[in-house]
XYZ file of C-alpha atoms in Angstrom:
726
model
C 40.103 102.762 111.295
C 40.051 102.800 107.498
C 40.151 106.605 107.513
C 43.146 106.688 109.856
C 45.019 104.193 107.707
C 44.391 106.321 104.621
C 45.820 109.405 106.299
C 48.938 107.509 107.404
C 49.469 106.231 103.890
C 49.889 109.747 102.450
C 52.003 111.202 105.288
C 55.740 111.350 104.419
C 58.090 109.288 106.569
C 59.673 111.184 109.464
C 63.112 110.812 107.869
C 61.998 112.945 104.880
C 60.974 115.889 107.069
C 63.554 118.502 108.109
C 62.668 121.305 110.526
C 64.481 124.579 109.712
C 64.327 128.333 110.198
C 64.336 130.614 107.125
C 65.336 134.275 107.342
C 64.573 137.295 105.165
C 65.932 140.800 105.876
C 63.396 142.994 107.732
C 60.974 140.128 108.474
C 60.408 137.537 111.159
C 61.947 134.152 110.445
C 59.698 131.335 109.265
C 59.847 128.016 111.105
C 58.855 125.381 108.597
C 59.093 121.669 107.896
C 60.723 120.856 104.573
C 59.542 117.723 102.808
C 62.661 116.410 101.069
C 60.502 114.579 98.523
C 58.906 117.832 97.431
C 60.495 119.839 94.548
C 62.736 122.651 95.795
C 60.992 125.190 93.553
C 57.690 124.463 95.333
C 59.300 124.991 98.747
C 60.798 128.331 97.616
C 57.377 129.391 96.284
C 55.726 128.604 99.646
C 58.406 130.571 101.497
C 57.920 133.583 99.167
C 54.184 133.391 99.666
C 54.711 133.543 103.417
C 56.297 136.984 102.974
C 54.049 138.021 100.043
C 56.982 138.064 97.596
C 56.189 137.645 93.898
C 58.401 136.052 91.286
C 59.574 133.055 93.306
C 61.687 131.879 90.350
C 64.033 134.809 91.089
C 64.771 133.482 94.575
C 66.656 130.564 96.092
C 67.605 129.226 99.518
C 71.095 129.575 100.993
C 72.673 128.597 104.276
C 72.778 131.554 106.644
C 75.948 130.297 108.358
C 79.319 128.924 107.293
C 80.160 129.082 103.561
C 76.551 130.196 102.849
C 76.225 127.942 99.811
C 73.094 127.830 97.655
C 70.811 124.852 98.253
C 70.183 122.772 95.133
C 68.465 119.530 94.322
C 71.928 117.892 94.464
C 72.954 119.046 97.959
C 69.570 119.432 99.704
C 70.152 116.096 101.425
C 72.801 117.796 103.582
C 70.198 119.978 105.359
C 70.000 119.016 109.032
C 67.263 119.559 111.608
C 67.691 122.976 113.204
C 69.579 124.500 110.245
C 69.186 128.224 109.658
C 68.552 129.084 105.999
C 68.110 132.376 104.219
C 65.997 133.396 101.256
C 68.240 135.089 98.670
C 68.145 136.087 95.036
C 68.814 133.158 92.701
C 72.379 132.370 91.445
C 71.462 133.545 87.910
C 70.051 136.850 89.136
C 73.021 137.386 91.503
C 75.518 136.684 88.708
C 73.787 139.129 86.318
C 73.638 141.893 88.923
C 77.295 141.474 89.963
C 78.467 141.404 86.348
C 76.669 144.681 85.688
C 78.078 146.319 88.811
C 81.638 145.149 88.026
C 81.473 146.898 84.669
C 79.973 150.086 86.090
C 81.897 153.354 86.227
C 81.456 153.930 89.949
C 84.676 152.957 91.709
C 83.061 152.315 95.096
C 80.292 150.245 93.500
C 82.839 148.241 91.525
C 84.922 147.567 94.655
C 81.869 146.367 96.602
C 80.807 144.160 93.699
C 84.270 142.556 93.452
C 84.323 141.979 97.209
C 80.945 140.206 97.056
C 82.025 138.284 93.958
C 85.123 136.969 95.777
C 82.819 135.424 98.417
C 80.155 134.059 96.045
C 82.642 132.517 93.604
C 83.233 129.582 95.948
C 79.610 128.487 95.349
C 79.331 125.967 92.453
C 75.819 127.084 91.455
C 76.761 130.744 91.297
C 80.059 129.949 89.532
C 78.253 128.055 86.794
C 75.856 130.940 86.110
C 78.598 133.594 86.247
C 80.877 131.677 83.848
C 77.975 131.049 81.448
C 77.519 134.820 81.267
C 81.174 135.268 80.172
C 82.005 136.557 83.628
C 85.459 134.940 83.638
C 86.389 136.650 80.406
C 85.342 139.966 81.961
C 87.605 139.381 84.970
C 90.485 138.360 82.705
C 90.127 141.604 80.732
C 90.157 143.604 83.954
C 93.433 141.910 84.948
C 95.021 142.281 81.511
C 94.274 146.009 81.530
C 95.242 146.258 85.185
C 97.176 149.472 84.673
C 93.867 151.347 84.487
C 93.398 150.614 88.196
C 96.504 152.571 89.099
C 94.671 155.900 88.818
C 92.314 154.695 91.594
C 95.012 154.469 94.268
C 94.617 153.610 97.129
C 91.829 151.282 95.874
C 93.967 149.718 93.147
C 95.548 146.959 95.251
C 92.331 146.030 97.009
C 90.276 145.834 93.786
C 92.908 143.735 92.032
C 93.196 141.381 95.003
C 89.423 140.712 94.993
C 89.491 140.217 91.200
C 92.276 137.625 91.419
C 90.568 135.875 94.333
C 87.305 135.559 92.395
C 89.120 134.391 89.259
C 90.964 131.643 91.146
C 87.834 130.474 92.961
C 85.857 130.286 89.699
C 88.602 128.347 87.906
C 88.968 125.889 90.783
C 85.477 124.526 90.051
C 86.835 122.973 86.850
C 83.945 124.234 84.753
C 86.193 125.452 81.944
C 89.709 124.471 80.944
C 92.790 126.435 81.972
C 93.991 126.109 78.364
C 91.527 128.856 77.397
C 93.507 131.450 79.380
C 95.161 134.055 77.143
C 98.907 134.680 76.920
C 98.476 138.348 77.885
C 96.708 137.277 81.109
C 99.602 134.959 81.994
C 102.140 137.703 81.346
C 100.257 140.139 83.534
C 100.038 137.655 86.430
C 103.719 136.796 86.030
C 104.533 140.520 86.048
C 102.927 140.865 89.478
C 105.066 137.957 90.739
C 108.265 139.394 89.295
C 107.737 142.902 90.656
C 110.008 143.613 93.638
C 107.414 145.760 95.450
C 103.877 144.448 95.094
C 100.986 144.183 97.536
C 101.145 140.964 99.582
C 97.553 139.938 98.814
C 98.108 140.417 95.055
C 101.376 138.467 95.186
C 99.794 135.605 97.112
C 96.897 135.207 94.671
C 99.150 135.584 91.627
C 101.424 132.789 92.863
C 98.390 130.560 93.508
C 97.021 131.221 89.993
C 100.359 130.409 88.359
C 100.604 127.190 90.392
C 97.135 126.111 89.206
C 98.069 126.927 85.599
C 101.194 124.775 85.795
C 99.457 121.828 87.446
C 96.415 121.842 85.149
C 97.837 122.583 81.697
C 101.034 121.481 79.970
C 100.890 124.318 77.484
C 100.435 126.883 80.250
C 103.370 125.316 82.128
C 105.607 126.242 79.218
C 104.296 129.812 79.233
C 104.732 130.195 82.984
C 108.242 128.706 82.825
C 109.151 131.323 80.225
C 107.794 134.213 82.278
C 109.191 133.277 85.704
C 112.431 131.762 86.997
C 113.290 129.823 90.130
C 115.633 132.599 91.190
C 112.863 135.221 90.998
C 110.440 133.028 92.906
C 112.748 131.990 95.707
C 114.046 135.475 96.438
C 110.720 136.780 97.775
C 111.847 137.710 101.316
C 108.282 138.327 102.483
C 106.239 136.590 105.153
C 106.081 132.812 105.447
C 102.699 132.607 103.701
C 104.144 134.195 100.536
C 107.207 131.973 100.806
C 104.916 128.942 101.042
C 103.117 129.894 97.813
C 106.474 130.532 96.114
C 107.863 127.106 97.099
C 104.568 125.512 96.005
C 104.935 127.104 92.555
C 108.541 125.920 92.343
C 107.379 122.392 93.202
C 104.695 122.576 90.501
C 107.262 123.704 87.914
C 109.640 120.959 89.090
C 106.912 118.342 88.770
C 105.930 119.401 85.238
C 109.437 120.014 83.899
C 110.432 117.426 81.259
C 112.728 114.757 82.663
C 115.688 115.850 80.541
C 115.562 119.324 82.154
C 114.830 118.433 85.765
C 118.499 117.972 86.632
C 119.175 121.463 85.339
C 116.445 122.873 87.571
C 117.744 120.891 90.547
C 121.230 122.267 89.944
C 119.818 125.783 89.980
C 118.072 125.142 93.300
C 121.267 123.618 94.709
C 123.253 126.800 94.129
C 124.716 128.131 97.332
C 122.955 131.503 97.366
C 119.517 129.983 96.668
C 119.978 127.305 99.329
C 121.084 130.093 101.624
C 117.786 131.897 101.073
C 115.796 128.776 101.982
C 117.961 128.157 105.039
C 118.245 131.696 106.352
C 114.823 133.119 105.415
C 112.618 130.043 105.841
C 114.193 127.293 107.970
C 116.612 129.091 110.290
C 114.393 131.929 111.406
C 113.059 132.878 114.814
C 109.633 131.462 114.131
C 108.322 127.915 113.736
C 107.919 126.478 110.253
C 104.157 126.125 109.698
C 102.643 122.851 108.567
C 101.973 123.943 104.970
C 105.503 125.309 104.535
C 106.931 122.109 106.047
C 104.882 120.110 103.543
C 106.141 122.174 100.590
C 109.758 121.757 101.735
C 109.131 118.025 102.077
C 107.718 117.925 98.533
C 110.762 119.809 97.226
C 113.032 117.350 99.033
C 111.186 114.340 97.566
C 111.178 115.746 94.025
C 114.902 116.440 94.273
C 115.719 112.929 95.495
C 113.436 111.404 92.871
C 115.957 112.553 90.273
C 118.054 109.635 91.545
C 115.424 107.126 90.460
C 116.745 106.797 86.916
C 120.224 105.779 88.096
C 118.715 103.692 90.893
C 116.748 101.613 88.372
C 119.536 101.411 85.765
C 121.319 98.072 85.647
C 124.999 97.991 84.848
C 125.944 96.461 81.538
C 128.860 94.104 82.282
C 130.023 94.511 78.674
C 130.024 98.328 78.720
C 133.667 99.381 78.865
C 132.824 102.926 80.012
C 130.986 101.589 83.032
C 133.707 99.044 83.732
C 136.258 101.864 83.701
C 134.497 103.382 86.735
C 135.107 100.179 88.697
C 138.705 100.198 87.492
C 138.998 103.773 88.753
C 137.850 102.631 92.214
C 140.638 100.046 92.188
C 143.214 102.537 90.949
C 142.442 105.074 93.677
C 142.515 102.440 96.433
C 145.723 100.727 95.282
C 147.412 103.588 93.460
C 150.950 102.553 94.332
C 150.604 99.093 92.818
C 152.205 98.699 89.410
C 150.460 96.557 86.836
C 152.376 93.390 85.827
C 153.133 92.834 82.182
C 151.475 89.446 81.729
C 147.747 89.333 80.976
C 147.039 86.349 83.215
C 149.088 87.770 86.050
C 147.316 91.138 85.711
C 143.927 89.419 85.757
C 144.822 87.518 88.921
C 145.924 90.724 90.656
C 142.746 92.506 89.582
C 140.619 89.694 91.012
C 142.554 89.889 94.264
C 142.129 93.684 94.412
C 138.406 93.516 93.657
C 138.034 90.947 96.414
C 139.815 93.306 98.828
C 137.446 96.060 97.668
C 134.637 93.878 98.983
C 132.825 92.954 95.765
C 130.688 89.824 95.834
C 131.852 88.895 92.298
C 135.573 89.751 92.204
C 136.022 88.099 88.789
C 133.486 90.484 87.241
C 132.391 93.093 89.800
C 130.040 94.663 87.248
C 127.579 91.873 88.104
C 127.208 93.372 91.590
C 125.481 96.397 90.040
C 122.936 94.512 87.935
C 120.320 94.381 90.701
C 117.865 97.268 90.957
C 117.532 99.071 93.198
C 120.193 100.433 93.736
C 121.663 99.789 90.278
C 124.186 102.336 89.035
C 123.365 104.746 91.865
C 125.511 102.674 94.219
C 128.468 102.951 91.847
C 127.929 106.716 91.582
C 128.050 106.987 95.376
C 131.215 104.908 95.612
C 132.958 106.975 92.942
C 131.963 110.227 94.670
C 133.430 108.962 97.952
C 136.613 107.831 96.215
C 137.172 111.134 94.421
C 135.838 113.766 96.821
C 136.751 112.050 100.106
C 139.731 110.079 98.853
C 141.498 109.750 102.218
C 138.362 108.368 103.845
C 137.818 105.942 100.974
C 141.393 104.640 101.049
C 141.337 104.317 104.843
C 138.101 102.287 104.809
C 139.321 99.966 102.050
C 142.836 99.392 103.370
C 141.686 99.095 106.978
C 139.397 96.215 106.083
C 141.397 94.415 103.440
C 144.422 94.231 105.773
C 142.554 92.326 108.470
C 143.204 88.618 108.828
C 140.692 87.775 111.538
C 137.644 87.412 109.270
C 136.243 90.640 110.688
C 136.796 92.702 107.560
C 133.850 94.812 106.380
C 133.322 94.282 102.612
C 133.279 97.831 101.232
C 131.664 97.058 97.863
C 128.853 94.934 99.233
C 128.281 97.382 102.104
C 128.104 100.422 99.797
C 125.600 98.718 97.505
C 123.364 97.584 100.359
C 123.673 100.961 102.107
C 122.575 102.785 98.944
C 119.528 100.526 98.705
C 118.746 101.225 102.368
C 119.050 105.005 102.003
C 116.779 104.939 98.945
C 114.206 103.074 101.010
C 114.493 105.373 104.040
C 114.137 108.525 101.922
C 111.540 106.885 99.610
C 113.418 107.649 96.414
C 111.125 107.233 93.409
C 107.870 107.553 95.347
C 105.442 110.444 94.905
C 105.131 112.905 97.791
C 102.621 111.968 100.479
C 99.843 114.548 100.658
C 99.792 114.767 104.443
C 103.527 114.449 105.131
C 105.681 117.279 106.543
C 108.862 115.246 107.069
C 111.569 117.448 105.566
C 115.195 117.442 106.755
C 116.962 120.825 106.991
C 120.411 119.282 106.488
C 119.607 118.366 102.876
C 119.411 122.074 102.072
C 122.914 122.751 103.395
C 125.022 121.142 100.639
C 125.039 121.170 96.858
C 125.602 117.386 96.789
C 123.511 116.534 99.839
C 122.679 112.961 98.771
C 126.288 112.004 98.095
C 127.505 113.616 101.314
C 124.767 111.806 103.232
C 126.035 108.524 101.787
C 129.617 109.364 102.758
C 128.596 109.996 106.367
C 126.594 106.763 106.515
C 129.289 104.522 104.987
C 131.675 105.677 107.706
C 129.000 104.890 110.286
C 128.587 101.409 108.806
C 132.333 100.749 109.020
C 132.413 101.975 112.640
C 129.392 99.898 113.668
C 130.888 96.818 111.985
C 133.975 97.140 114.184
C 131.926 97.772 117.331
C 129.898 94.616 116.698
C 133.010 92.589 115.847
C 131.010 91.375 112.892
C 131.946 88.744 110.333
C 130.463 88.079 106.900
C 127.714 85.994 108.537
C 126.611 89.050 110.544
C 126.163 91.299 107.491
C 122.365 91.533 107.671
C 122.447 92.078 111.424
C 124.883 94.973 111.009
C 122.716 96.542 108.302
C 119.696 96.319 110.616
C 121.579 98.163 113.353
C 122.865 100.782 110.888
C 119.343 101.381 109.615
C 118.161 101.937 113.175
C 121.048 104.328 113.840
C 120.260 106.364 110.715
C 116.497 106.528 111.299
C 117.003 107.521 114.937
C 119.428 110.270 113.898
C 117.124 111.544 111.140
C 114.246 111.682 113.619
C 116.264 114.257 115.603
C 116.203 116.575 112.537
C 119.900 117.554 112.589
C 120.276 121.044 111.068
C 123.447 120.147 109.156
C 125.447 117.172 107.929
C 128.053 117.879 110.589
C 125.369 117.656 113.265
C 124.263 114.366 111.708
C 127.797 113.056 112.211
C 127.693 114.106 115.847
C 124.361 112.400 116.466
C 125.447 109.217 114.679
C 128.669 109.203 116.690
C 126.625 109.205 119.893
C 124.416 106.362 118.584
C 127.037 103.631 118.989
C 126.096 99.965 118.911
C 126.083 99.788 122.706
C 123.885 102.890 122.842
C 121.420 101.347 120.373
C 121.243 98.245 122.544
C 120.672 100.424 125.595
C 117.913 102.360 123.831
C 116.250 99.172 122.685
C 116.298 97.797 126.202
C 115.101 101.085 127.652
C 112.197 101.212 125.224
C 111.234 97.657 126.002
C 111.372 98.313 129.711
C 109.499 101.591 129.461
C 106.205 99.803 129.058
C 103.762 100.395 131.888
C 104.080 96.898 133.350
C 107.848 97.205 133.614
C 107.541 100.466 135.528
C 105.263 99.143 138.246
C 106.773 98.849 141.753
C 106.670 95.001 141.868
C 108.616 94.795 138.594
C 111.154 97.397 139.738
C 111.584 95.447 142.965
C 112.103 92.252 140.975
C 114.744 93.954 138.826
C 116.602 95.130 141.916
C 116.571 91.587 143.286
C 117.779 90.065 140.020
C 120.507 92.591 139.150
C 123.089 91.408 141.752
C 122.703 87.849 140.468
C 123.266 88.962 136.872
C 126.284 91.077 137.821
C 127.776 88.116 139.666
C 127.209 85.959 136.582
C 129.009 88.542 134.400
C 131.834 88.759 136.942
C 132.335 84.981 136.905
C 132.351 84.982 133.093
C 135.044 87.670 133.055
C 137.212 85.772 135.533
C 136.721 82.581 133.555
C 137.977 84.358 130.429
C 141.020 85.637 132.332
C 141.758 82.045 133.338
C 141.757 81.059 129.658
C 144.186 83.885 128.966
C 144.778 86.246 126.036
C 147.542 87.241 123.676
C 148.662 90.885 123.626
C 150.784 92.998 121.337
C 154.107 94.302 122.557
C 154.975 97.446 120.578
C 158.574 98.560 120.327
C 159.980 101.917 119.259
C 159.688 101.007 115.597
C 156.076 101.111 114.542
C 155.930 97.966 112.433
C 158.030 95.765 114.701
C 155.524 93.746 116.674
C 156.012 91.031 119.314
C 153.563 89.057 121.395
C 153.123 88.085 125.005
C 150.509 86.048 126.840
C 148.796 86.541 130.180
C 146.346 84.404 132.104
C 144.886 84.123 135.596
C 145.484 81.083 137.766
C 142.504 78.809 138.330
C 142.329 79.810 142.014
C 142.229 83.506 140.981
C 145.316 84.338 143.097
C 148.134 84.800 140.554
C 148.581 86.382 137.105
C 150.980 84.415 134.906
C 152.582 86.087 131.865
C 155.495 85.716 129.478
C 156.844 86.613 126.003
C 156.083 84.599 122.873
C 157.812 84.424 119.501
C 154.509 84.423 117.612
C 150.782 84.649 118.192
C 149.571 81.401 119.835
C 146.868 79.266 118.252
C 145.407 77.988 121.510
C 145.796 77.987 125.264
C 149.317 78.560 126.593
C 150.366 76.309 129.541
C 151.289 77.933 132.824
C 154.757 76.366 132.587
C 155.657 78.589 129.608
C 154.646 81.748 131.445
C 157.585 82.345 133.731
C 156.604 85.710 135.235
C 153.941 86.102 137.913
C 152.116 88.825 139.828
C 150.164 87.942 142.997
C 146.655 89.354 142.808
C 147.054 90.593 146.366
C 149.831 92.930 145.139
C 147.637 94.591 142.475
C 146.691 98.138 143.485
C 144.722 99.490 140.505
C 143.968 99.237 136.796
C 144.414 102.364 134.658
C 143.222 102.888 131.091
C 144.215 104.926 128.015
C 146.144 108.125 128.621
C 146.159 107.481 132.392
C 148.608 104.611 131.951
C 151.782 106.091 133.561
C 154.400 103.860 131.977
C 153.185 104.089 128.370
C 154.114 107.665 127.638
C 157.493 106.724 126.236
C 155.877 104.539 123.584
C 155.870 106.711 120.469
C 153.373 104.443 118.736
C 150.902 104.991 121.535
C 151.306 108.738 121.312
C 150.473 108.763 117.639
C 147.822 106.052 117.369
C 144.469 106.974 118.885
C 143.071 103.475 118.350
C 145.956 101.932 120.311
C 145.401 104.399 123.150
C 141.750 103.323 123.336
C 142.855 99.689 123.765
C 145.658 100.348 126.284
C 145.496 99.671 130.034
C 147.965 99.075 132.848
C 147.940 96.994 136.039
C 149.729 98.742 138.918
C 151.246 96.440 141.549
C 153.708 96.595 144.428
C 156.333 97.859 144.683
C 155.378 100.670 142.244
C 155.567 98.510 139.155
C 153.201 98.314 136.157
C 152.267 95.672 133.626
C 151.227 97.382 130.390
C 148.639 95.916 128.004
C 147.449 96.763 124.488
C 144.367 94.660 123.711
C 143.808 93.307 120.203
C 140.269 94.681 120.097
C 137.598 96.425 122.150
C 136.084 93.147 123.301
C 139.320 91.872 124.864
C 139.908 95.289 126.376
C 136.531 95.198 128.141
C 137.020 91.575 129.278
C 140.368 92.293 130.924
C 139.554 95.659 132.504
C 136.349 94.152 133.901
C 138.167 91.023 135.079
C 140.894 92.919 136.921
C 138.245 95.210 138.452
C 136.416 92.097 139.672
C 139.620 90.790 141.263
C 139.982 94.114 143.074
C 136.357 94.040 144.205
C 135.482 97.129 142.172
C 132.470 97.876 139.958
C 132.499 96.579 136.380
C 132.091 99.695 134.251
C 132.816 98.764 130.631
C 130.441 99.188 127.680
C 130.413 95.406 127.307
C 129.200 94.965 130.885
C 126.356 97.437 130.346
C 125.382 95.662 127.152
C 125.536 92.195 128.742
C 123.619 93.415 131.789
C 120.833 94.854 129.623
C 120.594 91.671 127.561
C 120.662 89.222 130.464
C 118.290 91.308 132.589
C 115.808 91.449 129.756
C 115.953 87.679 129.239
C 115.662 86.915 132.956
C 112.748 89.313 133.433
C 110.867 87.807 130.520
C 111.436 84.273 131.813
C 110.261 85.129 135.319
C 107.194 86.971 134.034
C 106.294 84.327 131.464
C 103.441 82.930 133.582
C 102.042 86.444 134.095
C 101.460 87.154 130.415
C 98.219 89.122 129.854
C 97.750 89.460 133.638
C 97.651 92.994 135.031
C 100.321 93.562 137.679
C 99.015 95.653 140.615
C 100.780 98.844 141.629
C 100.832 97.755 145.309
C 101.016 94.320 146.964
C 97.740 92.866 148.225
C 96.957 93.592 151.909
C 97.920 91.014 154.530
C 94.725 89.472 155.988
C 93.892 89.915 159.682
C 94.890 87.222 162.133
C 92.138 84.713 162.881
C 90.346 84.969 166.229
C 91.434 81.423 167.224
C 93.908 78.855 165.941
C 91.735 75.845 166.679
C 91.898 74.804 163.040
C 95.655 74.088 163.232
C 96.848 70.497 163.269
C 99.529 69.383 165.705
C 101.796 66.834 164.047
C 103.165 65.841 167.438
């Protein structure tokens, strides 16, 4: 027993033993067990002895498969059971032999040596030995005197490609600094990039080398920037792989360019013909954009938008007259026809009133609105761009909202500031590119001022959504939440142009967003099971009846409508309401808009519901064609409807807003026994159905709903267990 214990004490643990096969050309493989605690030199010596090879210090082990890396004391722990290894000459001996062959006079021998060097250079052990023997300097000299290859055509391109591949692989190990690279080497590499007709493999490796130079050395960045231009790089109309390397080099130059010159570089990239190259030769081609190219375009997009960070994080100085003049310019453009009064106090009061109509939170000193960062001065830049470049749109938005008296005005200033902050967050302005992200948007390459134009599209969306939601100041955050959802949904569709973005945002109305939300909620597996669908079908008639009763109730309360005459600004009012028994419509003219419910006694005209034949909307209204205001005003047409009644008469309506329009068209449809088809009905139905479903399923939370109902049990053989109450 003592002897057995002694033997076990010296045996290595099973975890330290690796069983492998080792190959050697022209010999049978050796199947051995490697003791990981044993020095690697001893293992190599034993393997050499197995094949009667002398000079074991000249040999080393390499993997026979995959990258075929040398095995060292540092990486030997990665050897797995069943690995196939190969005995090879040591890294030092391989480096010396390749260096000698590279400098030989035989062209074929030199080509084969460079080809082998390109493969071995990825190995850290070999790279260290080759660099220590001044191998990199030898390769650099070969590149610098590259014209001597030209007499070896057709081998010139192939030899140079292998040389550049090996050079890049060796430098990527980080053993020596890129700063040691000579100016003549940089010029030669840049010359290959700038040549119109150069071999694709040479061009690819040259672009990769220049990118590494820029990213790893500030001094080399300056040299590369002098030797190449964005225009030369972006005009390579070659395959997508070359284009990817070119965009990557542009991104590297962009990233290393001093901040005071980045705007200049961005302006160059924004030029129409350069954007056209990216669009027509990279994005809009009959082939998919590969992942690496998509990533480089995303990086370029991020770096371009990051130029906005400085303005985004710059607070406005309320005492800076130059900055205050920009705000004054916004007022002047919006209210250009207003003449300034002579008195200082009177002028100040008018300015405060105007700034309030512009929607600033601090109308006394609107500069304070721009002291929060983000968005800082970037919001003011966006507003000024809208006011100057899209002046009609700016004036329409401002005047449309400041003229409202129903507390539904959308504050332009506050909205623009908050929208700018939102867009910066959505597009991650100021953040470094994400390494694994490919989320680029083609539309940002279609316009020289893509950011500003994007803002202009979104501010119009915000104003439209505000009106659709009938929002007030208290609903500001709710509106911004909806607008954010609209924008992110539209961006997810990757519109190819800003015009297509407008189209997609136009289709994403507030009611459509609500429908999508409801659809997404109901698309969960439980809500698609047959029992749930059956429950929805049972509930829906009840909900529709509830909506119908609400509409009729609102008709009983009555509404005030505009009566437009031939002159556009002359406006009168009339009131209409349904009798409590739902059998008669009462209506009559009013001198002014009522403040409450109008008694039936004041409404002298009536229409029996039984006489109503149909309700027509918009352009279908037959008796509204003579109204010139309706012909010219699209918004009025969208709010117009007519009730046709016997004998061939019509009562014409123009609702004050979309909500009243939906209430009345739905209500009259309900009186006629027809389907309620307004956007408001769809929205209410989605909301109420969702609430009712959740309430009815509340007790089933976390309980799986079966796809089919449980089977009905068989009838019992007797009914003797029943109890007769008689």
